[in-house]
JSON list of C-alpha atoms in Angstrom, two decimals:
[
{"chain": "A", "resi": 1, "resn": "MET", "atom": "CA", "xyz": [-0.13, 11.44, 11.46]},
{"chain": "A", "resi": 2, "resn": "PRO", "atom": "CA", "xyz": [2.99, 9.29, 10.73]},
{"chain": "A", "resi": 3, "resn": "ILE", "atom": "CA", "xyz": [2.64, 6.46, 8.21]},
{"chain": "A", "resi": 4, "resn": "THR", "atom": "CA", "xyz": [4.63, 3.28, 7.46]},
{"chain": "A", "resi": 5, "resn": "VAL", "atom": "CA", "xyz": [4.76, 2.49, 3.77]},
{"chain": "A", "resi": 6, "resn": "ALA", "atom": "CA", "xyz": [5.15, -1.23, 3.20]},
{"chain": "A", "resi": 7, "resn": "ILE", "atom": "CA", "xyz": [6.19, -2.42, -0.31]},
{"chain": "A", "resi": 8, "resn": "PRO", "atom": "CA", "xyz": [6.00, -6.19, -1.13]},
{"chain": "A", "resi": 9, "resn": "THR", "atom": "CA", "xyz": [8.35, -6.78, -4.01]},
{"chain": "A", "resi": 10, "resn": "TYR", "atom": "CA", "xyz": [9.48, -9.71, -6.21]},
{"chain": "A", "resi": 11, "resn": "ARG", "atom": "CA", "xyz": [12.12, -9.70, -8.85]},
{"chain": "A", "resi": 12, "resn": "ARG", "atom": "CA", "xyz": [12.13, -5.98, -9.39]},
{"chain": "A", "resi": 13, "resn": "GLU", "atom": "CA", "xyz": [15.33, -4.14, -10.10]},
{"chain": "A", "resi": 14, "resn": "GLN", "atom": "CA", "xyz": [15.61, -0.48, -11.21]},
{"chain": "A", "resi": 15, "resn": "VAL", "atom": "CA", "xyz": [11.81, -0.08, -11.13]},
{"chain": "A", "resi": 16, "resn": "LEU", "atom": "CA", "xyz": [11.91, -0.77, -7.46]},
{"chain": "A", "resi": 17, "resn": "LEU", "atom": "CA", "xyz": [14.78, 1.66, -6.92]},
{"chain": "A", "resi": 18, "resn": "ASN", "atom": "CA", "xyz": [12.90, 4.29, -8.87]},
{"chain": "A", "resi": 19, "resn": "SER", "atom": "CA", "xyz": [9.77, 3.74, -6.69]},
{"chain": "A", "resi": 20, "resn": "LEU", "atom": "CA", "xyz": [11.84, 4.18, -3.55]},
{"chain": "A", "resi": 21, "resn": "ASP", "atom": "CA", "xyz": [13.38, 7.39, -4.87]},
{"chain": "A", "resi": 22, "resn": "TYR", "atom": "CA", "xyz": [9.93, 8.79, -5.60]},
{"chain": "A", "resi": 23, "resn": "LEU", "atom": "CA", "xyz": [8.70, 7.95, -2.05]},
{"chain": "A", "resi": 24, "resn": "LEU", "atom": "CA", "xyz": [11.78, 9.26, -0.36]},
{"chain": "A", "resi": 25, "resn": "ALA", "atom": "CA", "xyz": [11.31, 12.57, -2.14]},
{"chain": "A", "resi": 26, "resn": "LEU", "atom": "CA", "xyz": [7.73, 13.13, -0.99]},
{"chain": "A", "resi": 27, "resn": "ILE", "atom": "CA", "xyz": [6.91, 15.99, 1.29]},
{"chain": "A", "resi": 28, "resn": "PRO", "atom": "CA", "xyz": [5.85, 15.02, 3.89]},
{"chain": "A", "resi": 29, "resn": "PRO", "atom": "CA", "xyz": [7.80, 11.75, 3.55]},
{"chain": "A", "resi": 30, "resn": "PRO", "atom": "CA", "xyz": [6.62, 8.41, 5.04]},
{"chain": "A", "resi": 31, "resn": "ALA", "atom": "CA", "xyz": [7.77, 7.95, 8.63]},
{"chain": "A", "resi": 32, "resn": "GLU", "atom": "CA", "xyz": [9.07, 4.60, 7.61]},
{"chain": "A", "resi": 33, "resn": "ILE", "atom": "CA", "xyz": [9.53, 2.50, 4.45]},
{"chain": "A", "resi": 34, "resn": "LEU", "atom": "CA", "xyz": [9.55, -1.26, 4.63]},
{"chain": "A", "resi": 35, "resn": "VAL", "atom": "CA", "xyz": [10.77, -3.16, 1.61]},
{"chain": "A", "resi": 36, "resn": "LEU", "atom": "CA", "xyz": [9.35, -6.68, 1.87]},
{"chain": "A", "resi": 37, "resn": "ASP", "atom": "CA", "xyz": [11.73, -8.37, -0.58]},
{"chain": "A", "resi": 38, "resn": "GLN", "atom": "CA", "xyz": [10.93, -11.81, -1.88]},
{"chain": "A", "resi": 39, "resn": "THR", "atom": "CA", "xyz": [13.63, -11.71, -4.60]},
{"chain": "A", "resi": 40, "resn": "GLU", "atom": "CA", "xyz": [16.01, -14.68, -4.52]},
{"chain": "A", "resi": 41, "resn": "ARG", "atom": "CA", "xyz": [19.09, -12.59, -5.82]},
{"chain": "A", "resi": 42, "resn": "HIS", "atom": "CA", "xyz": [19.19, -9.07, -7.05]},
{"chain": "A", "resi": 43, "resn": "GLU", "atom": "CA", "xyz": [21.45, -7.70, -9.73]},
{"chain": "A", "resi": 44, "resn": "PRO", "atom": "CA", "xyz": [24.61, -6.36, -7.94]},
{"chain": "A", "resi": 45, "resn": "ALA", "atom": "CA", "xyz": [23.79, -2.70, -8.54]},
{"chain": "A", "resi": 46, "resn": "THR", "atom": "CA", "xyz": [20.22, -3.13, -7.04]},
{"chain": "A", "resi": 47, "resn": "GLY", "atom": "CA", "xyz": [21.41, -5.06, -4.10]},
{"chain": "A", "resi": 48, "resn": "GLN", "atom": "CA", "xyz": [24.12, -2.49, -3.36]},
{"chain": "A", "resi": 49, "resn": "ARG", "atom": "CA", "xyz": [21.70, 0.44, -3.48]},
{"chain": "A", "resi": 50, "resn": "LEU", "atom": "CA", "xyz": [19.19, -1.39, -1.23]},
{"chain": "A", "resi": 51, "resn": "MET", "atom": "CA", "xyz": [21.93, -2.11, 1.22]},
{"chain": "A", "resi": 52, "resn": "GLU", "atom": "CA", "xyz": [23.02, 1.55, 1.27]},
{"chain": "A", "resi": 53, "resn": "LEU", "atom": "CA", "xyz": [19.49, 2.79, 1.84]},
{"chain": "A", "resi": 54, "resn": "HIS", "atom": "CA", "xyz": [18.94, 0.27, 4.65]},
{"chain": "A", "resi": 55, "resn": "ALA", "atom": "CA", "xyz": [22.36, 1.16, 6.29]},
{"chain": "A", "resi": 56, "resn": "ALA", "atom": "CA", "xyz": [21.47, 4.85, 6.14]},
{"chain": "A", "resi": 57, "resn": "GLY", "atom": "CA", "xyz": [18.17, 4.24, 7.82]},
{"chain": "A", "resi": 58, "resn": "ARG", "atom": "CA", "xyz": [16.13, 5.48, 4.87]},
{"chain": "A", "resi": 59, "resn": "ILE", "atom": "CA", "xyz": [14.41, 2.13, 4.33]},
{"chain": "A", "resi": 60, "resn": "ARG", "atom": "CA", "xyz": [14.15, -1.13, 6.27]},
{"chain": "A", "resi": 61, "resn": "TRP", "atom": "CA", "xyz": [15.04, -3.94, 3.83]},
{"chain": "A", "resi": 62, "resn": "LEU", "atom": "CA", "xyz": [13.54, -7.22, 4.91]},
{"chain": "A", "resi": 63, "resn": "LYS", "atom": "CA", "xyz": [14.43, -10.26, 2.91]},
{"chain": "A", "resi": 64, "resn": "LEU", "atom": "CA", "xyz": [11.76, -13.00, 2.82]},
{"chain": "A", "resi": 65, "resn": "ASP", "atom": "CA", "xyz": [12.35, -16.61, 1.93]},
{"chain": "A", "resi": 66, "resn": "THR", "atom": "CA", "xyz": [9.03, -17.54, 0.22]},
{"chain": "A", "resi": 67, "resn": "PRO", "atom": "CA", "xyz": [7.27, -15.48, -2.48]},
{"chain": "A", "resi": 68, "resn": "SER", "atom": "CA", "xyz": [3.74, -14.78, -1.23]},
{"chain": "A", "resi": 69, "resn": "ILE", "atom": "CA", "xyz": [1.95, -11.45, -1.44]},
{"chain": "A", "resi": 70, "resn": "PRO", "atom": "CA", "xyz": [-0.29, -12.08, 1.61]},
{"chain": "A", "resi": 71, "resn": "GLN", "atom": "CA", "xyz": [2.63, -13.37, 3.69]},
{"chain": "A", "resi": 72, "resn": "ALA", "atom": "CA", "xyz": [4.78, -10.38, 2.83]},
{"chain": "A", "resi": 73, "resn": "MET", "atom": "CA", "xyz": [1.92, -8.04, 3.67]},
{"chain": "A", "resi": 74, "resn": "ASN", "atom": "CA", "xyz": [1.33, -9.74, 7.03]},
{"chain": "A", "resi": 75, "resn": "ARG", "atom": "CA", "xyz": [5.07, -9.35, 7.70]},
{"chain": "A", "resi": 76, "resn": "GLY", "atom": "CA", "xyz": [4.63, -5.66, 6.96]},
{"chain": "A", "resi": 77, "resn": "LEU", "atom": "CA", "xyz": [1.84, -5.38, 9.53]},
{"chain": "A", "resi": 78, "resn": "LEU", "atom": "CA", "xyz": [3.98, -7.12, 12.19]},
{"chain": "A", "resi": 79, "resn": "GLU", "atom": "CA", "xyz": [7.11, -5.05, 11.48]},
{"chain": "A", "resi": 80, "resn": "ALA", "atom": "CA", "xyz": [5.50, -1.60, 11.06]},
{"chain": "A", "resi": 81, "resn": "ARG", "atom": "CA", "xyz": [6.40, 0.90, 13.71]},
{"chain": "A", "resi": 82, "resn": "GLN", "atom": "CA", "xyz": [3.47, 3.25, 12.92]},
{"chain": "A", "resi": 83, "resn": "ASP", "atom": "CA", "xyz": [-0.23, 2.82, 13.49]},
{"chain": "A", "resi": 84, "resn": "ILE", "atom": "CA", "xyz": [-1.18, 3.41, 9.86]},
{"chain": "A", "resi": 85, "resn": "VAL", "atom": "CA", "xyz": [0.34, 1.08, 7.26]},
{"chain": "A", "resi": 86, "resn": "LEU", "atom": "CA", "xyz": [0.12, 2.13, 3.60]},
{"chain": "A", "resi": 87, "resn": "PHE", "atom": "CA", "xyz": [0.63, -0.79, 1.19]},
{"chain": "A", "resi": 88, "resn": "MET", "atom": "CA", "xyz": [2.13, 0.14, -2.21]},
{"chain": "A", "resi": 89, "resn": "ASP", "atom": "CA", "xyz": [3.10, -1.65, -5.31]},
{"chain": "A", "resi": 90, "resn": "ASP", "atom": "CA", "xyz": [6.81, -1.80, -6.28]},
{"chain": "A", "resi": 91, "resn": "ASP", "atom": "CA", "xyz": [6.38, 0.07, -9.60]},
{"chain": "A", "resi": 92, "resn": "ILE", "atom": "CA", "xyz": [4.75, 3.30, -8.62]},
{"chain": "A", "resi": 93, "resn": "ARG", "atom": "CA", "xyz": [4.99, 7.03, -9.28]},
{"chain": "A", "resi": 94, "resn": "PRO", "atom": "CA", "xyz": [3.16, 8.61, -6.33]},
{"chain": "A", "resi": 95, "resn": "GLU", "atom": "CA", "xyz": [1.51, 12.00, -6.51]},
{"chain": "A", "resi": 96, "resn": "PRO", "atom": "CA", "xyz": [3.00, 14.62, -4.21]},
{"chain": "A", "resi": 97, "resn": "GLY", "atom": "CA", "xyz": [0.09, 14.53, -1.67]},
{"chain": "A", "resi": 98, "resn": "LEU", "atom": "CA", "xyz": [0.04, 10.74, -1.29]},
{"chain": "A", "resi": 99, "resn": "ILE", "atom": "CA", "xyz": [1.02, 10.54, 2.41]},
{"chain": "A", "resi": 100, "resn": "ALA", "atom": "CA", "xyz": [-0.94, 13.61, 3.47]},
{"chain": "A", "resi": 101, "resn": "ALA", "atom": "CA", "xyz": [-4.13, 12.39, 1.75]},
{"chain": "A", "resi": 102, "resn": "HIS", "atom": "CA", "xyz": [-4.00, 9.04, 3.41]},
{"chain": "A", "resi": 103, "resn": "ALA", "atom": "CA", "xyz": [-3.30, 10.62, 6.79]},
{"chain": "A", "resi": 104, "resn": "ALA", "atom": "CA", "xyz": [-6.27, 13.06, 6.29]},
{"chain": "A", "resi": 105, "resn": "ALA", "atom": "CA", "xyz": [-8.62, 10.28, 5.40]},
{"chain": "A", "resi": 106, "resn": "HIS", "atom": "CA", "xyz": [-7.73, 8.31, 8.53]},
{"chain": "A", "resi": 107, "resn": "GLN", "atom": "CA", "xyz": [-8.12, 11.50, 10.71]},
{"chain": "A", "resi": 108, "resn": "ALA", "atom": "CA", "xyz": [-11.57, 12.08, 9.24]},
{"chain": "A", "resi": 109, "resn": "HIS", "atom": "CA", "xyz": [-12.75, 8.42, 9.53]},
{"chain": "A", "resi": 110, "resn": "ALA", "atom": "CA", "xyz": [-11.30, 6.54, 12.47]},
{"chain": "A", "resi": 111, "resn": "GLU", "atom": "CA", "xyz": [-12.17, 2.97, 11.52]},
{"chain": "A", "resi": 112, "resn": "VAL", "atom": "CA", "xyz": [-11.70, 2.72, 7.71]},
{"chain": "A", "resi": 113, "resn": "LEU", "atom": "CA", "xyz": [-9.55, 1.16, 5.02]},
{"chain": "A", "resi": 114, "resn": "VAL", "atom": "CA", "xyz": [-8.45, 3.87, 2.64]},
{"chain": "A", "resi": 115, "resn": "ALA", "atom": "CA", "xyz": [-8.26, 2.92, -1.00]},
{"chain": "A", "resi": 116, "resn": "GLY", "atom": "CA", "xyz": [-6.03, 5.14, -3.05]},
{"chain": "A", "resi": 117, "resn": "ARG", "atom": "CA", "xyz": [-5.84, 6.02, -6.69]},
{"chain": "A", "resi": 118, "resn": "VAL", "atom": "CA", "xyz": [-4.46, 3.29, -8.99]},
{"chain": "A", "resi": 119, "resn": "ILE", "atom": "CA", "xyz": [-3.60, 4.16, -12.61]},
{"chain": "A", "resi": 120, "resn": "GLN", "atom": "CA", "xyz": [-2.95, 1.29, -14.95]},
{"chain": "A", "resi": 121, "resn": "PRO", "atom": "CA", "xyz": [-0.48, 1.81, -17.85]},
{"chain": "A", "resi": 122, "resn": "TRP", "atom": "CA", "xyz": [-3.33, 2.05, -20.43]},
{"chain": "A", "resi": 123, "resn": "GLU", "atom": "CA", "xyz": [-4.93, 4.79, -18.35]},
{"chain": "A", "resi": 124, "resn": "GLU", "atom": "CA", "xyz": [-1.99, 7.17, -18.16]},
{"chain": "A", "resi": 125, "resn": "GLY", "atom": "CA", "xyz": [-2.61, 10.62, -19.53]},
{"chain": "A", "resi": 126, "resn": "ILE", "atom": "CA", "xyz": [-6.42, 10.23, -19.45]},
{"chain": "A", "resi": 127, "resn": "ASP", "atom": "CA", "xyz": [-8.45, 13.07, -17.79]},
{"chain": "A", "resi": 128, "resn": "PHE", "atom": "CA", "xyz": [-10.84, 11.42, -15.29]},
{"chain": "A", "resi": 129, "resn": "SER", "atom": "CA", "xyz": [-11.99, 14.71, -13.67]},
{"chain": "A", "resi": 130, "resn": "GLY", "atom": "CA", "xyz": [-15.40, 14.54, -15.36]},
{"chain": "A", "resi": 131, "resn": "GLU", "atom": "CA", "xyz": [-16.20, 10.96, -14.31]},
{"chain": "A", "resi": 132, "resn": "SER", "atom": "CA", "xyz": [-19.39, 10.58, -12.31]},
{"chain": "A", "resi": 133, "resn": "SER", "atom": "CA", "xyz": [-19.01, 6.94, -11.54]},
{"chain": "A", "resi": 134, "resn": "PHE", "atom": "CA", "xyz": [-16.22, 5.30, -9.51]},
{"chain": "A", "resi": 135, "resn": "ARG", "atom": "CA", "xyz": [-13.01, 4.03, -11.09]},
{"chain": "A", "resi": 136, "resn": "PHE", "atom": "CA", "xyz": [-9.71, 3.49, -9.31]},
{"chain": "A", "resi": 137, "resn": "ALA", "atom": "CA", "xyz": [-7.94, 5.79, -11.76]},
{"chain": "A", "resi": 138, "resn": "GLY", "atom": "CA", "xyz": [-10.50, 8.54, -11.09]},
{"chain": "A", "resi": 139, "resn": "VAL", "atom": "CA", "xyz": [-9.96, 11.69, -8.94]},
{"chain": "A", "resi": 140, "resn": "ASN", "atom": "CA", "xyz": [-13.31, 11.84, -7.09]},
{"chain": "A", "resi": 141, "resn": "ALA", "atom": "CA", "xyz": [-13.81, 10.17, -3.74]},
{"chain": "A", "resi": 142, "resn": "PHE", "atom": "CA", "xyz": [-16.50, 7.48, -3.31]},
{"chain": "A", "resi": 143, "resn": "TRP", "atom": "CA", "xyz": [-17.50, 4.90, -0.73]},
{"chain": "A", "resi": 144, "resn": "ILE", "atom": "CA", "xyz": [-16.72, 1.46, -2.27]},
{"chain": "A", "resi": 145, "resn": "ASP", "atom": "CA", "xyz": [-16.98, -2.18, -1.37]},
{"chain": "A", "resi": 146, "resn": "GLU", "atom": "CA", "xyz": [-13.47, -3.48, -2.45]},
{"chain": "A", "resi": 147, "resn": "PHE", "atom": "CA", "xyz": [-9.99, -2.12, -3.02]},
{"chain": "A", "resi": 148, "resn": "MET", "atom": "CA", "xyz": [-6.88, -2.74, -5.05]},
{"chain": "A", "resi": 149, "resn": "GLY", "atom": "CA", "xyz": [-3.73, -3.95, -3.27]},
{"chain": "A", "resi": 150, "resn": "GLY", "atom": "CA", "xyz": [-1.36, -1.41, -4.86]},
{"chain": "A", "resi": 151, "resn": "ASN", "atom": "CA", "xyz": [-2.39, 1.71, -2.88]},
{"chain": "A", "resi": 152, "resn": "PHE", "atom": "CA", "xyz": [-4.36, 1.31, 0.35]},
{"chain": "A", "resi": 153, "resn": "SER", "atom": "CA", "xyz": [-3.84, 2.00, 3.99]},
{"chain": "A", "resi": 154, "resn": "VAL", "atom": "CA", "xyz": [-5.17, 0.39, 7.27]},
{"chain": "A", "resi": 155, "resn": "ARG", "atom": "CA", "xyz": [-4.73, 0.74, 10.93]},
{"chain": "A", "resi": 156, "resn": "ARG", "atom": "CA", "xyz": [-2.22, -1.88, 11.89]},
{"chain": "A", "resi": 157, "resn": "GLU", "atom": "CA", "xyz": [-3.85, -3.16, 14.99]},
{"chain": "A", "resi": 158, "resn": "ALA", "atom": "CA", "xyz": [-7.31, -3.41, 13.35]},
{"chain": "A", "resi": 159, "resn": "ALA", "atom": "CA", "xyz": [-5.87, -5.46, 10.40]},
{"chain": "A", "resi": 160, "resn": "LEU", "atom": "CA", "xyz": [-4.04, -7.76, 12.76]},
{"chain": "A", "resi": 161, "resn": "ALA", "atom": "CA", "xyz": [-7.11, -8.23, 14.92]},
{"chain": "A", "resi": 162, "resn": "LEU", "atom": "CA", "xyz": [-8.87, -9.61, 11.77]},
{"chain": "A", "resi": 163, "resn": "GLY", "atom": "CA", "xyz": [-6.03, -12.07, 11.29]},
{"chain": "A", "resi": 164, "resn": "GLY", "atom": "CA", "xyz": [-4.25, -10.19, 8.59]},
{"chain": "A", "resi": 165, "resn": "PHE", "atom": "CA", "xyz": [-4.27, -11.23, 4.99]},
{"chain": "A", "resi": 166, "resn": "ASP", "atom": "CA", "xyz": [-5.26, -14.77, 4.03]},
{"chain": "A", "resi": 167, "resn": "GLU", "atom": "CA", "xyz": [-2.05, -16.66, 3.17]},
{"chain": "A", "resi": 168, "resn": "ASN", "atom": "CA", "xyz": [-4.14, -19.39, 1.47]},
{"chain": "A", "resi": 169, "resn": "PHE", "atom": "CA", "xyz": [-4.12, -17.12, -1.61]},
{"chain": "A", "resi": 170, "resn": "VAL", "atom": "CA", "xyz": [-1.04, -18.20, -3.56]},
{"chain": "A", "resi": 171, "resn": "ARG", "atom": "CA", "xyz": [1.04, -17.12, -6.58]},
{"chain": "A", "resi": 172, "resn": "VAL", "atom": "CA", "xyz": [-0.58, -13.85, -7.81]},
{"chain": "A", "resi": 173, "resn": "ALA", "atom": "CA", "xyz": [-3.08, -14.15, -4.94]},
{"chain": "A", "resi": 174, "resn": "TYR", "atom": "CA", "xyz": [-5.99, -13.22, -7.19]},
{"chain": "A", "resi": 175, "resn": "ARG", "atom": "CA", "xyz": [-8.89, -11.66, -5.16]},
{"chain": "A", "resi": 176, "resn": "PHE", "atom": "CA", "xyz": [-7.11, -11.71, -1.75]},
{"chain": "A", "resi": 177, "resn": "GLU", "atom": "CA", "xyz": [-8.20, -8.05, -1.42]},
{"chain": "A", "resi": 178, "resn": "ALA", "atom": "CA", "xyz": [-11.81, -8.97, -1.93]},
{"chain": "A", "resi": 179, "resn": "GLU", "atom": "CA", "xyz": [-11.67, -11.59, 0.78]},
{"chain": "A", "resi": 180, "resn": "PHE", "atom": "CA", "xyz": [-10.05, -9.11, 3.17]},
{"chain": "A", "resi": 181, "resn": "ALA", "atom": "CA", "xyz": [-12.60, -6.44, 2.36]},
{"chain": "A", "resi": 182, "resn": "HIS", "atom": "CA", "xyz": [-15.38, -8.99, 3.04]},
{"chain": "A", "resi": 183, "resn": "ARG", "atom": "CA", "xyz": [-14.04, -9.43, 6.62]},
{"chain": "A", "resi": 184, "resn": "TRP", "atom": "CA", "xyz": [-13.31, -5.74, 7.11]},
{"chain": "A", "resi": 185, "resn": "ARG", "atom": "CA", "xyz": [-16.64, -4.27, 5.96]},
{"chain": "A", "resi": 186, "resn": "PRO", "atom": "CA", "xyz": [-18.81, -5.33, 8.96]},
{"chain": "A", "resi": 187, "resn": "ARG", "atom": "CA", "xyz": [-16.61, -3.37, 11.37]},
{"chain": "A", "resi": 188, "resn": "VAL", "atom": "CA", "xyz": [-16.24, -0.12, 9.28]},
{"chain": "A", "resi": 189, "resn": "ASP", "atom": "CA", "xyz": [-16.98, 3.31, 10.62]},
{"chain": "A", "resi": 190, "resn": "ALA", "atom": "CA", "xyz": [-19.23, 4.78, 13.26]},
{"chain": "A", "resi": 191, "resn": "SER", "atom": "CA", "xyz": [-21.86, 5.94, 10.74]},
{"chain": "A", "resi": 192, "resn": "GLY", "atom": "CA", "xyz": [-22.74, 2.36, 10.10]},
{"chain": "A", "resi": 193, "resn": "SER", "atom": "CA", "xyz": [-21.55, 2.39, 6.56]},
{"chain": "A", "resi": 194, "resn": "SER", "atom": "CA", "xyz": [-20.35, -1.04, 5.39]},
{"chain": "A", "resi": 195, "resn": "ARG", "atom": "CA", "xyz": [-18.32, 0.39, 2.56]},
{"chain": "A", "resi": 196, "resn": "LEU", "atom": "CA", "xyz": [-14.70, 1.59, 2.12]},
{"chain": "A", "resi": 197, "resn": "PRO", "atom": "CA", "xyz": [-13.76, 5.19, 1.49]},
{"chain": "A", "resi": 198, "resn": "ALA", "atom": "CA", "xyz": [-11.65, 5.71, -1.57]},
{"chain": "A", "resi": 199, "resn": "CYS", "atom": "CA", "xyz": [-9.14, 8.38, -0.85]},
{"chain": "A", "resi": 200, "resn": "ILE", "atom": "CA", "xyz": [-7.94, 9.51, -4.27]},
{"chain": "A", "resi": 201, "resn": "THR", "atom": "CA", "xyz": [-4.24, 10.28, -3.99]}
]
């Protein structure tokens, strides 16, 4: 199942390039990588590398005028060429099975939002394998009610049918994910569950 990875980014330099290198090295790789760039002006080396990747067809580098997380994500939904869109932060180190895990979750559950693993800096190196309760840094799958915006995937048409992400959330767009989850939950899968599956990737 091919997947578009969409990365909203703002004022990131080498960290963004590192994230792209990690994604491009994945097996299987994303079918498409959209860089939704809200940066006014990059350092010359960053801009040059992004231009090279775009020219080579390895990414699609879209420059946006106004910094807005929900607006950038909506642009990603509109621009994506694949049915599944995986939104990622711009400072990531993905695990090798990232794309395959999201694809498998969507194949198993046709009408879901898949929330992936998110490890905060203070959680790095901690073994969460024994955890019996849900946490985003954990390695066990749960059905959950909300998600974090740095690693989740949706079916493009379903998200657009809901109106996309609410652009009234400004600046850091605090809790925009919760608002979207609130609209998404009533339409989730055929079993009648109103929760979201956390696909730990």
